[in-house]
mmCIF file of C-alpha atoms in Angstrom:
data_model
loop_
_atom_site.group_PDB
_atom_site.id
_atom_site.type_symbol
_atom_site.label_atom_id
_atom_site.label_comp_id
_atom_site.label_asym_id
_atom_site.label_seq_id
_atom_site.Cartn_x
_atom_site.Cartn_y
_atom_site.Cartn_z
ATOM 1 C CA UNK A 1119 0.014 -0.121 -0.073
ATOM 2 C CA UNK A 1120 3.106 2.155 0.621
ATOM 3 C CA UNK A 1121 4.266 2.088 -2.925
ATOM 4 C CA UNK A 1122 0.677 2.374 -4.572
ATOM 5 C CA UNK A 1123 0.697 5.592 -2.367
ATOM 6 C CA UNK A 1124 4.288 6.926 -2.913
ATOM 7 C CA UNK A 1125 3.786 5.849 -7.011
ATOM 8 C CA UNK A 1126 0.794 8.416 -7.445
ATOM 9 C CA UNK A 1127 1.762 11.197 -4.891
ATOM 10 C CA UNK A 1128 5.097 11.430 -7.319
ATOM 11 C CA UNK A 1129 3.996 11.357 -10.042
ATOM 12 C CA UNK A 1130 1.065 14.115 -9.287
ATOM 13 C CA UNK A 1131 4.091 15.992 -7.832
ATOM 14 C CA UNK A 1132 5.628 15.917 -11.303
ATOM 15 C CA UNK A 1133 3.254 16.367 -13.522
ATOM 16 C CA UNK A 1134 1.745 19.016 -11.133
ATOM 17 C CA UNK A 1135 5.243 21.106 -11.437
ATOM 18 C CA UNK A 1136 6.478 19.146 -15.026
ATOM 19 C CA UNK A 1137 3.475 20.732 -16.609
ATOM 20 C CA UNK A 1138 4.548 24.453 -15.777
ATOM 21 C CA UNK A 1139 8.194 23.997 -17.558
ATOM 22 C CA UNK A 1140 6.820 22.435 -20.245
ATOM 23 C CA UNK A 1141 4.180 25.107 -20.893
ATOM 24 C CA UNK A 1142 6.984 27.922 -20.959
ATOM 25 C CA UNK A 1143 9.089 26.012 -22.935
ATOM 26 C CA UNK A 1144 6.894 24.717 -25.456
ATOM 27 C CA UNK A 1145 5.690 28.406 -26.039
ATOM 28 C CA UNK A 1146 8.692 29.329 -25.799
ATOM 29 C CA UNK A 1147 9.904 26.727 -29.218
ATOM 30 C CA UNK A 1148 6.494 27.622 -30.525
ATOM 31 C CA UNK A 1149 4.728 24.562 -30.165
ATOM 32 C CA UNK A 1150 1.616 25.258 -30.669
ATOM 33 C CA UNK A 1151 -1.749 22.985 -31.133
ATOM 34 C CA UNK A 1152 -2.832 24.077 -35.410
ATOM 35 C CA UNK A 1153 -7.438 23.999 -34.625
ATOM 36 C CA UNK A 1154 -9.158 22.321 -37.194
ATOM 37 C CA UNK A 1155 -10.948 24.950 -39.797
ATOM 38 C CA UNK A 1156 -14.519 22.637 -39.646
ATOM 39 C CA UNK A 1157 -14.891 22.516 -35.863
ATOM 40 C CA UNK A 1158 -16.249 24.957 -33.536
ATOM 41 C CA UNK A 1159 -15.461 28.450 -34.013
ATOM 42 C CA UNK A 1160 -15.160 28.585 -30.552
ATOM 43 C CA UNK A 1161 -12.095 26.868 -30.767
ATOM 44 C CA UNK A 1162 -9.365 28.811 -32.798
ATOM 45 C CA UNK A 1163 -8.743 31.389 -30.138
ATOM 46 C CA UNK A 1164 -6.873 28.278 -28.869
ATOM 47 C CA UNK A 1165 -4.821 28.254 -31.627
ATOM 48 C CA UNK A 1166 -0.964 27.504 -30.568
ATOM 49 C CA UNK A 1167 -1.633 26.773 -27.382
ATOM 50 C CA UNK A 1168 0.833 24.230 -26.444
ATOM 51 C CA UNK A 1169 0.189 20.493 -27.024
ATOM 52 C CA UNK A 1170 1.696 17.698 -26.399
ATOM 53 C CA UNK A 1171 1.852 17.584 -22.461
ATOM 54 C CA UNK A 1172 0.963 13.767 -22.488
ATOM 55 C CA UNK A 1173 5.088 13.981 -22.756
ATOM 56 C CA UNK A 1174 4.539 14.935 -19.198
ATOM 57 C CA UNK A 1175 2.314 12.807 -18.041
ATOM 58 C CA UNK A 1176 3.874 9.576 -19.526
ATOM 59 C CA UNK A 1177 7.341 10.647 -17.282
ATOM 60 C CA UNK A 1178 4.988 11.518 -14.145
ATOM 61 C CA UNK A 1179 3.595 7.758 -14.300
ATOM 62 C CA UNK A 1180 7.136 6.291 -15.327
ATOM 63 C CA UNK A 1181 9.302 7.918 -12.788
ATOM 64 C CA UNK A 1182 5.897 7.544 -10.157
ATOM 65 C CA UNK A 1183 6.652 4.304 -10.452
ATOM 66 C CA UNK A 1184 9.968 3.552 -10.576
ATOM 67 C CA UNK A 1185 10.654 5.709 -7.311
ATOM 68 C CA UNK A 1186 8.070 3.896 -6.050
ATOM 69 C CA UNK A 1187 9.406 0.272 -6.298
ATOM 70 C CA UNK A 1188 13.295 2.403 -5.380
ATOM 71 C CA UNK A 1189 11.880 3.174 -2.645
ATOM 72 C CA UNK A 1190 10.324 -0.228 -1.538
ATOM 73 C CA UNK A 1191 12.914 -1.686 -2.873
ATOM 74 C CA UNK A 1192 10.824 -3.553 -4.490
ATOM 75 C CA UNK A 1193 11.744 -4.888 -8.163
ATOM 76 C CA UNK A 1194 9.417 -4.596 -11.839
ATOM 77 C CA UNK A 1195 7.226 -7.865 -11.875
ATOM 78 C CA UNK A 1196 6.351 -8.553 -15.741
ATOM 79 C CA UNK A 1197 2.993 -7.539 -16.164
ATOM 80 C CA UNK A 1198 4.035 -3.634 -15.432
ATOM 81 C CA UNK A 1199 6.970 -3.992 -17.463
ATOM 82 C CA UNK A 1200 3.949 -4.492 -20.194
ATOM 83 C CA UNK A 1201 1.563 -1.908 -19.482
ATOM 84 C CA UNK A 1202 4.314 0.138 -18.959
ATOM 85 C CA UNK A 1203 6.120 -0.650 -22.756
ATOM 86 C CA UNK A 1204 2.144 0.449 -23.910
ATOM 87 C CA UNK A 1205 2.011 3.272 -22.373
ATOM 88 C CA UNK A 1206 5.640 4.140 -23.845
ATOM 89 C CA UNK A 1207 5.196 3.351 -26.949
ATOM 90 C CA UNK A 1208 1.625 4.483 -27.470
ATOM 91 C CA UNK A 1209 2.717 7.612 -26.334
ATOM 92 C CA UNK A 1210 5.672 7.411 -29.229
ATOM 93 C CA UNK A 1211 3.174 7.450 -32.224
ATOM 94 C CA UNK A 1212 1.417 9.721 -30.463
ATOM 95 C CA UNK A 1213 4.114 12.041 -30.388
ATOM 96 C CA UNK A 1214 5.196 11.839 -34.264
ATOM 97 C CA UNK A 1215 1.769 12.203 -35.133
ATOM 98 C CA UNK A 1216 1.992 15.245 -33.134
ATOM 99 C CA UNK A 1217 5.284 16.902 -34.244
ATOM 100 C CA UNK A 1218 4.610 16.505 -37.477
ATOM 101 C CA UNK A 1219 0.790 18.684 -37.185
ATOM 102 C CA UNK A 1220 3.744 21.030 -35.502
ATOM 103 C CA UNK A 1221 6.566 21.082 -38.001
ATOM 104 C CA UNK A 1222 4.622 21.350 -40.903
ATOM 105 C CA UNK A 1223 2.241 24.106 -39.485
ATOM 106 C CA UNK A 1224 -1.277 21.947 -39.723
ATOM 107 C CA UNK A 1225 -4.436 19.875 -38.127
ATOM 108 C CA UNK A 1226 -3.025 16.320 -39.463
ATOM 109 C CA UNK A 1227 -0.197 14.342 -38.490
ATOM 110 C CA UNK A 1228 1.146 11.120 -39.573
ATOM 111 C CA UNK A 1229 -1.540 8.922 -42.426
ATOM 112 C CA UNK A 1230 -4.140 6.987 -41.180
ATOM 113 C CA UNK A 1231 -2.241 4.470 -42.429
ATOM 114 C CA UNK A 1232 0.718 4.710 -40.553
ATOM 115 C CA UNK A 1233 -0.504 5.642 -36.968
ATOM 116 C CA UNK A 1234 -3.102 2.472 -37.427
ATOM 117 C CA UNK A 1235 0.912 0.333 -38.337
ATOM 118 C CA UNK A 1236 2.638 1.741 -35.247
ATOM 119 C CA UNK A 1237 -0.340 0.915 -33.061
ATOM 120 C CA UNK A 1238 -0.552 -2.045 -34.613
ATOM 121 C CA UNK A 1239 2.681 -3.340 -34.371
ATOM 122 C CA UNK A 1240 2.751 -1.713 -30.580
ATOM 123 C CA UNK A 1241 -0.736 -3.878 -30.008
ATOM 124 C CA UNK A 1242 0.929 -7.118 -31.101
ATOM 125 C CA UNK A 1243 3.893 -7.034 -30.153
ATOM 126 C CA UNK A 1244 2.133 -6.515 -26.176
ATOM 127 C CA UNK A 1245 -0.671 -9.116 -26.668
ATOM 128 C CA UNK A 1246 2.533 -11.571 -28.073
ATOM 129 C CA UNK A 1247 4.519 -10.590 -24.817
ATOM 130 C CA UNK A 1248 1.521 -11.077 -22.567
ATOM 131 C CA UNK A 1249 0.956 -14.494 -23.740
ATOM 132 C CA UNK A 1250 3.761 -16.162 -24.067
ATOM 133 C CA UNK A 1251 4.797 -18.747 -21.846
ATOM 134 C CA UNK A 1252 8.185 -17.135 -21.453
ATOM 135 C CA UNK A 1253 6.409 -15.017 -18.843
ATOM 136 C CA UNK A 1254 4.576 -17.401 -16.566
ATOM 137 C CA UNK A 1255 5.349 -16.884 -13.009
ATOM 138 C CA UNK A 1256 6.291 -19.758 -10.382
ATOM 139 C CA UNK A 1257 1.627 -20.319 -10.646
ATOM 140 C CA UNK A 1258 2.458 -20.692 -14.131
ATOM 141 C CA UNK A 1259 0.201 -18.262 -14.914
ATOM 142 C CA UNK A 1260 1.132 -15.409 -18.382
ATOM 143 C CA UNK A 1261 0.183 -11.378 -17.915
ATOM 144 C CA UNK A 1262 -2.999 -11.600 -20.028
ATOM 145 C CA UNK A 1263 -4.925 -14.786 -21.288
ATOM 146 C CA UNK A 1264 -7.183 -16.554 -23.838
ATOM 147 C CA UNK A 1265 -10.229 -16.731 -22.327
ATOM 148 C CA UNK A 1266 -12.113 -14.095 -22.892
ATOM 149 C CA UNK A 1267 -12.867 -11.567 -19.711
ATOM 150 C CA UNK A 1268 -15.387 -9.388 -18.226
ATOM 151 C CA UNK A 1269 -15.658 -9.022 -14.866
ATOM 152 C CA UNK A 1270 -13.212 -12.188 -13.792
ATOM 153 C CA UNK A 1271 -12.158 -14.713 -16.836
ATOM 154 C CA UNK A 1272 -14.916 -16.831 -18.859
ATOM 155 C CA UNK A 1273 -13.839 -20.282 -18.229
ATOM 156 C CA UNK A 1274 -16.148 -21.689 -20.950
ATOM 157 C CA UNK A 1275 -14.932 -18.808 -23.538
ATOM 158 C CA UNK A 1276 -11.747 -19.941 -24.591
ATOM 159 C CA UNK A 1277 -9.924 -17.734 -27.392
ATOM 160 C CA UNK A 1278 -7.372 -19.821 -30.631
ATOM 161 C CA UNK A 1279 -4.430 -17.538 -29.681
ATOM 162 C CA UNK A 1280 -4.880 -15.597 -33.369
ATOM 163 C CA UNK A 1281 -8.153 -14.705 -31.895
ATOM 164 C CA UNK A 1282 -7.227 -13.901 -28.712
ATOM 165 C CA UNK A 1283 -4.224 -11.280 -29.374
ATOM 166 C CA UNK A 1284 -6.488 -10.143 -32.298
ATOM 167 C CA UNK A 1285 -8.694 -8.814 -29.113
ATOM 168 C CA UNK A 1286 -5.809 -7.462 -27.935
ATOM 169 C CA UNK A 1287 -5.158 -5.256 -31.399
ATOM 170 C CA UNK A 1288 -8.706 -4.420 -30.440
ATOM 171 C CA UNK A 1289 -8.874 -3.056 -27.441
ATOM 172 C CA UNK A 1290 -5.857 -1.314 -26.814
ATOM 173 C CA UNK A 1291 -6.513 0.281 -31.067
ATOM 174 C CA UNK A 1292 -10.407 0.656 -29.945
ATOM 175 C CA UNK A 1293 -9.593 2.770 -26.851
ATOM 176 C CA UNK A 1294 -6.360 4.228 -27.865
ATOM 177 C CA UNK A 1295 -8.690 5.876 -30.500
ATOM 178 C CA UNK A 1296 -11.979 6.755 -28.524
ATOM 179 C CA UNK A 1297 -9.446 9.008 -25.851
ATOM 180 C CA UNK A 1298 -8.005 10.570 -28.497
ATOM 181 C CA UNK A 1299 -11.594 11.158 -29.774
ATOM 182 C CA UNK A 1300 -12.523 12.046 -26.864
ATOM 183 C CA UNK A 1301 -9.528 14.727 -26.721
ATOM 184 C CA UNK A 1302 -11.401 18.313 -27.326
ATOM 185 C CA UNK A 1303 -12.633 19.532 -24.895
ATOM 186 C CA UNK A 1304 -10.649 21.809 -21.941
ATOM 187 C CA UNK A 1305 -9.670 18.990 -19.197
ATOM 188 C CA UNK A 1306 -12.055 16.502 -20.393
ATOM 189 C CA UNK A 1307 -10.208 13.430 -21.122
ATOM 190 C CA UNK A 1308 -7.661 14.025 -18.755
ATOM 191 C CA UNK A 1309 -10.438 14.380 -16.005
ATOM 192 C CA UNK A 1310 -12.642 11.176 -17.870
ATOM 193 C CA UNK A 1311 -9.557 9.168 -17.872
ATOM 194 C CA UNK A 1312 -8.345 10.321 -13.813
ATOM 195 C CA UNK A 1313 -11.688 8.798 -12.596
ATOM 196 C CA UNK A 1314 -11.500 5.081 -15.154
ATOM 197 C CA UNK A 1315 -7.619 4.408 -13.547
ATOM 198 C CA UNK A 1316 -8.520 5.320 -9.778
ATOM 199 C CA UNK A 1317 -11.611 2.886 -10.156
ATOM 200 C CA UNK A 1318 -8.404 0.375 -11.931
ATOM 201 C CA UNK A 1319 -6.253 1.125 -9.207
ATOM 202 C CA UNK A 1320 -9.193 -0.182 -6.739
ATOM 203 C CA UNK A 1321 -10.005 -3.005 -8.894
ATOM 204 C CA UNK A 1322 -6.329 -4.680 -8.774
ATOM 205 C CA UNK A 1323 -6.017 -3.483 -5.226
ATOM 206 C CA UNK A 1324 -9.104 -5.240 -4.801
ATOM 207 C CA UNK A 1325 -7.395 -8.456 -6.941
ATOM 208 C CA UNK A 1326 -4.354 -8.012 -4.869
ATOM 209 C CA UNK A 1327 -6.104 -8.393 -1.541
ATOM 210 C CA UNK A 1328 -8.522 -11.866 -2.671
ATOM 211 C CA UNK A 1329 -5.398 -12.907 -4.720
ATOM 212 C CA UNK A 1330 -5.797 -16.749 -5.341
ATOM 213 C CA UNK A 1331 -3.496 -18.950 -3.409
ATOM 214 C CA UNK A 1332 -2.282 -22.032 -2.827
ATOM 215 C CA UNK A 1333 -5.378 -22.690 -2.403
ATOM 216 C CA UNK A 1334 -7.815 -21.308 -4.366
ATOM 217 C CA UNK A 1335 -11.723 -20.538 -4.848
ATOM 218 C CA UNK A 1336 -14.722 -20.021 -6.918
ATOM 219 C CA UNK A 1337 -13.977 -15.777 -5.596
ATOM 220 C CA UNK A 1338 -10.376 -15.466 -5.892
ATOM 221 C CA UNK A 1339 -8.984 -14.242 -8.556
ATOM 222 C CA UNK A 1340 -5.786 -15.528 -10.893
ATOM 223 C CA UNK A 1341 -4.027 -13.185 -12.102
ATOM 224 C CA UNK A 1342 -0.375 -12.559 -11.985
ATOM 225 C CA UNK A 1343 1.182 -8.929 -9.969
ATOM 226 C CA UNK A 1344 -1.982 -6.897 -8.849
ATOM 227 C CA UNK A 1345 -0.743 -5.213 -6.780
ATOM 228 C CA UNK A 1346 2.072 -4.405 -8.869
ATOM 229 C CA UNK A 1347 -0.559 -2.682 -11.694
ATOM 230 C CA UNK A 1348 -2.303 -0.551 -9.016
ATOM 231 C CA UNK A 1349 1.260 1.142 -8.666
ATOM 232 C CA UNK A 1350 1.191 1.751 -12.002
ATOM 233 C CA UNK A 1351 -2.519 2.645 -12.241
ATOM 234 C CA UNK A 1352 -2.255 5.688 -9.177
ATOM 235 C CA UNK A 1353 0.280 7.346 -10.792
ATOM 236 C CA UNK A 1354 -1.366 7.074 -14.217
ATOM 237 C CA UNK A 1355 -4.538 8.656 -11.718
ATOM 238 C CA UNK A 1356 -1.736 11.404 -9.931
ATOM 239 C CA UNK A 1357 -0.509 11.951 -13.697
ATOM 240 C CA UNK A 1358 -4.021 13.090 -14.836
ATOM 241 C CA UNK A 1359 -5.014 15.262 -12.153
ATOM 242 C CA UNK A 1360 -1.552 16.853 -11.848
ATOM 243 C CA UNK A 1361 -1.311 17.694 -15.798
ATOM 244 C CA UNK A 1362 -5.334 18.837 -15.393
ATOM 245 C CA UNK A 1363 -4.503 21.584 -12.758
ATOM 246 C CA UNK A 1364 -3.181 22.889 -16.332
ATOM 247 C CA UNK A 1365 -5.971 21.416 -18.737
ATOM 248 C CA UNK A 1366 -8.585 22.359 -17.035
ATOM 249 C CA UNK A 1367 -10.431 25.523 -18.667
ATOM 250 C CA UNK A 1368 -9.514 27.888 -20.577
ATOM 251 C CA UNK A 1369 -6.183 25.077 -20.786
ATOM 252 C CA UNK A 1370 -2.618 26.459 -20.899
ATOM 253 C CA UNK A 1371 -1.825 23.277 -22.744
ATOM 254 C CA UNK A 1372 -2.940 20.601 -24.485
ATOM 255 C CA UNK A 1373 -2.093 16.850 -23.851
ATOM 256 C CA UNK A 1374 -2.395 16.431 -27.521
ATOM 257 C CA UNK A 1375 -2.226 12.150 -29.206
ATOM 258 C CA UNK A 1376 0.642 12.602 -27.180
ATOM 259 C CA UNK A 1377 -1.148 11.643 -24.113
ATOM 260 C CA UNK A 1378 -4.909 10.700 -25.512
ATOM 261 C CA UNK A 1379 -3.450 7.580 -27.382
ATOM 262 C CA UNK A 1380 -0.988 6.620 -24.403
ATOM 263 C CA UNK A 1381 -4.059 6.824 -21.909
ATOM 264 C CA UNK A 1382 -6.304 4.646 -24.069
ATOM 265 C CA UNK A 1383 -3.483 1.816 -24.886
ATOM 266 C CA UNK A 1384 -2.848 1.145 -21.075
ATOM 267 C CA UNK A 1385 -6.822 1.562 -19.748
ATOM 268 C CA UNK A 1386 -7.128 -1.299 -22.899
ATOM 269 C CA UNK A 1387 -3.749 -3.120 -21.295
ATOM 270 C CA UNK A 1388 -5.647 -2.471 -17.432
ATOM 271 C CA UNK A 1389 -8.893 -4.808 -18.228
ATOM 272 C CA UNK A 1390 -6.105 -7.280 -20.886
ATOM 273 C CA UNK A 1391 -4.250 -7.750 -17.991
ATOM 274 C CA UNK A 1392 -5.726 -7.662 -15.319
ATOM 275 C CA UNK A 1393 -8.966 -10.067 -16.590
ATOM 276 C CA UNK A 1394 -11.877 -7.992 -16.994
ATOM 277 C CA UNK A 1395 -11.913 -6.789 -20.689
ATOM 278 C CA UNK A 1396 -16.194 -6.382 -20.543
ATOM 279 C CA UNK A 1397 -15.838 -4.081 -17.921
ATOM 280 C CA UNK A 1398 -14.554 -2.545 -19.471
ATOM 281 C CA UNK A 1399 -16.813 -1.371 -21.566
ATOM 282 C CA UNK A 1400 -18.845 0.212 -19.239
ATOM 283 C CA UNK A 1401 -15.545 1.928 -16.322
ATOM 284 C CA UNK A 1402 -14.442 3.419 -20.060
ATOM 285 C CA UNK A 1403 -18.173 3.980 -21.502
ATOM 286 C CA UNK A 1404 -17.470 8.115 -21.590
ATOM 287 C CA UNK A 1405 -15.388 6.683 -24.233
ATOM 288 C CA UNK A 1406 -17.290 4.579 -25.965
ATOM 289 C CA UNK A 1407 -20.337 7.052 -26.983
ATOM 290 C CA UNK A 1408 -18.166 9.272 -28.121
ATOM 291 C CA UNK A 1409 -16.188 6.977 -30.955
ATOM 292 C CA UNK A 1410 -20.319 5.275 -31.174
ATOM 293 C CA UNK A 1411 -20.930 9.319 -31.820
ATOM 294 C CA UNK A 1412 -18.605 9.017 -34.966
ATOM 295 C CA UNK A 1413 -19.288 5.372 -35.993
ATOM 296 C CA UNK A 1414 -23.118 7.084 -36.571
ATOM 297 C CA UNK A 1415 -22.326 9.947 -38.227
ATOM 298 C CA UNK A 1416 -19.883 8.470 -40.533
ATOM 299 C CA UNK A 1417 -22.309 5.914 -41.294
ATOM 300 C CA UNK A 1418 -25.442 7.691 -41.461
ATOM 301 C CA UNK A 1419 -24.050 10.434 -43.865
ATOM 302 C CA UNK A 1420 -22.991 8.062 -46.486
ATOM 303 C CA UNK A 1421 -26.000 5.655 -46.267
ATOM 304 C CA UNK A 1422 -28.495 9.587 -46.540
ATOM 305 C CA UNK A 1423 -26.188 10.949 -49.305
ATOM 306 C CA UNK A 1424 -25.173 14.299 -47.001
ATOM 307 C CA UNK A 1425 -27.623 13.991 -44.045
ATOM 308 C CA UNK A 1426 -26.735 13.892 -40.448
ATOM 309 C CA UNK A 1427 -27.685 12.137 -37.130
ATOM 310 C CA UNK A 1428 -25.909 15.106 -34.791
ATOM 311 C CA UNK A 1429 -24.476 19.020 -35.499
ATOM 312 C CA UNK A 1430 -20.767 17.514 -35.318
ATOM 313 C CA UNK A 1431 -19.270 14.402 -33.819
ATOM 314 C CA UNK A 1432 -17.404 13.317 -31.396
ATOM 315 C CA UNK A 1433 -20.804 14.045 -29.458
ATOM 316 C CA UNK A 1434 -19.745 16.890 -27.082
ATOM 317 C CA UNK A 1435 -19.283 19.257 -29.929
ATOM 318 C CA UNK A 1436 -23.256 18.223 -31.008
ATOM 319 C CA UNK A 1437 -24.030 19.872 -27.724
ATOM 320 C CA UNK A 1438 -21.132 22.440 -27.708
ATOM 321 C CA UNK A 1439 -23.174 23.461 -31.213
ATOM 322 C CA UNK A 1440 -26.186 23.361 -29.126
ATOM 323 C CA UNK A 1441 -25.485 25.992 -27.529
ATOM 324 C CA UNK A 1442 -23.826 24.980 -24.147
ATOM 325 C CA UNK A 1443 -20.569 26.301 -22.293
ATOM 326 C CA UNK A 1444 -17.259 24.566 -22.991
ATOM 327 C CA UNK A 1445 -17.499 24.288 -19.273
ATOM 328 C CA UNK A 1446 -20.608 23.148 -18.760
ATOM 329 C CA UNK A 1447 -20.478 19.867 -21.472
ATOM 330 C CA UNK A 1448 -17.166 18.770 -19.466
ATOM 331 C CA UNK A 1449 -18.310 18.858 -16.366
ATOM 332 C CA UNK A 1450 -21.726 16.682 -17.162
ATOM 333 C CA UNK A 1451 -19.541 14.858 -19.315
ATOM 334 C CA UNK A 1452 -17.343 14.505 -15.957
ATOM 335 C CA UNK A 1453 -20.454 13.474 -14.288
ATOM 336 C CA UNK A 1454 -21.516 10.897 -17.114
ATOM 337 C CA UNK A 1455 -17.745 9.422 -16.828
ATOM 338 C CA UNK A 1456 -18.509 8.982 -13.281
ATOM 339 C CA UNK A 1457 -22.691 6.789 -13.325
ATOM 340 C CA UNK A 1458 -20.363 5.161 -15.346
ATOM 341 C CA UNK A 1459 -17.080 4.121 -12.411
ATOM 342 C CA UNK A 1460 -19.881 3.926 -10.055
ATOM 343 C CA UNK A 1461 -22.124 1.760 -12.010
ATOM 344 C CA UNK A 1462 -18.546 -0.526 -13.441
ATOM 345 C CA UNK A 1463 -17.524 -0.489 -9.775
ATOM 346 C CA UNK A 1464 -20.706 -1.852 -7.702
ATOM 347 C CA UNK A 1465 -21.031 -5.362 -10.762
ATOM 348 C CA UNK A 1466 -17.604 -5.887 -10.030
ATOM 349 C CA UNK A 1467 -17.518 -6.245 -5.938
ATOM 350 C CA UNK A 1468 -21.628 -7.112 -6.534
ATOM 351 C CA UNK A 1469 -19.980 -10.209 -8.662
ATOM 352 C CA UNK A 1470 -16.892 -11.147 -5.610
ATOM 353 C CA UNK A 1471 -20.079 -11.333 -2.681
ATOM 354 C CA UNK A 1472 -22.340 -13.254 -4.429
ATOM 355 C CA UNK A 1473 -19.457 -16.104 -4.684
ATOM 356 C CA UNK A 1474 -19.148 -15.877 -1.109
#
């Protein structure tokens, strides 16, 4: 528990203080955000606001985790290193996207195929290692499993390895892009992510307390390294809160694709490594709604040859176009996230109680 508090606290301080330094540096270097011409006109005033702030979130979380491990004299686990690989790797893909936008002074960075190729490589390497018998612990547990999971593994739903890899890719690519779509208003993605990562910190702590020992029971959790994953969850939560101090409206800095891709992939990583894949659909319900709004808008537009369901997608822009203040949209979407998180955690605990 001490390592969890240390990881979260150190990460929070680094993010809170480091973001202020990065704002000054990026402003000096001219690392400003380009704004879509077809977006809400109120966003044009944000042109030139420093971006790539996700660099601070990533560094703060990684330093917070390793500092906590160093202070408590405990080695990092295979699951934690895998998750950090996914987190940092997707952050690098996002960094390339952001850097191209800045250097070429345009709102589009990496080509869609190049971006998806980077996401696919990172996701598949993560999935292959997570399922690999090379990373089994002394009890034969690998970081991930071929079984589909909701609140825990579904023993009757075992996937072939190739399909398990495909599912991992789908979750990683899907949620990294979902958080990227959600990151369109000041503080929206950072605040929502902080809540969901906080939920996964609680899930990991609970799984650690109810860990399957030598005599497994129906209510115990057959996962690998839950306590170590809780430290990372606390570190990312702290990093998001520290960044949110400067990203809240009016934002002094944006996380960019560097942050949104890293955070979204980390959410998927937690779902996979904690054996709660389908639970993430509930905990991260806001990100699912944002993605579905884009899919519905594009599909309906093509089917009807020009008609729209929403005034603009993702759906947070629809409410802006209706005249809602940006802060109002953000706070209400945070409330929706809180309801999704409370529902997910309630289901997680209720399922454990039912097995006693």
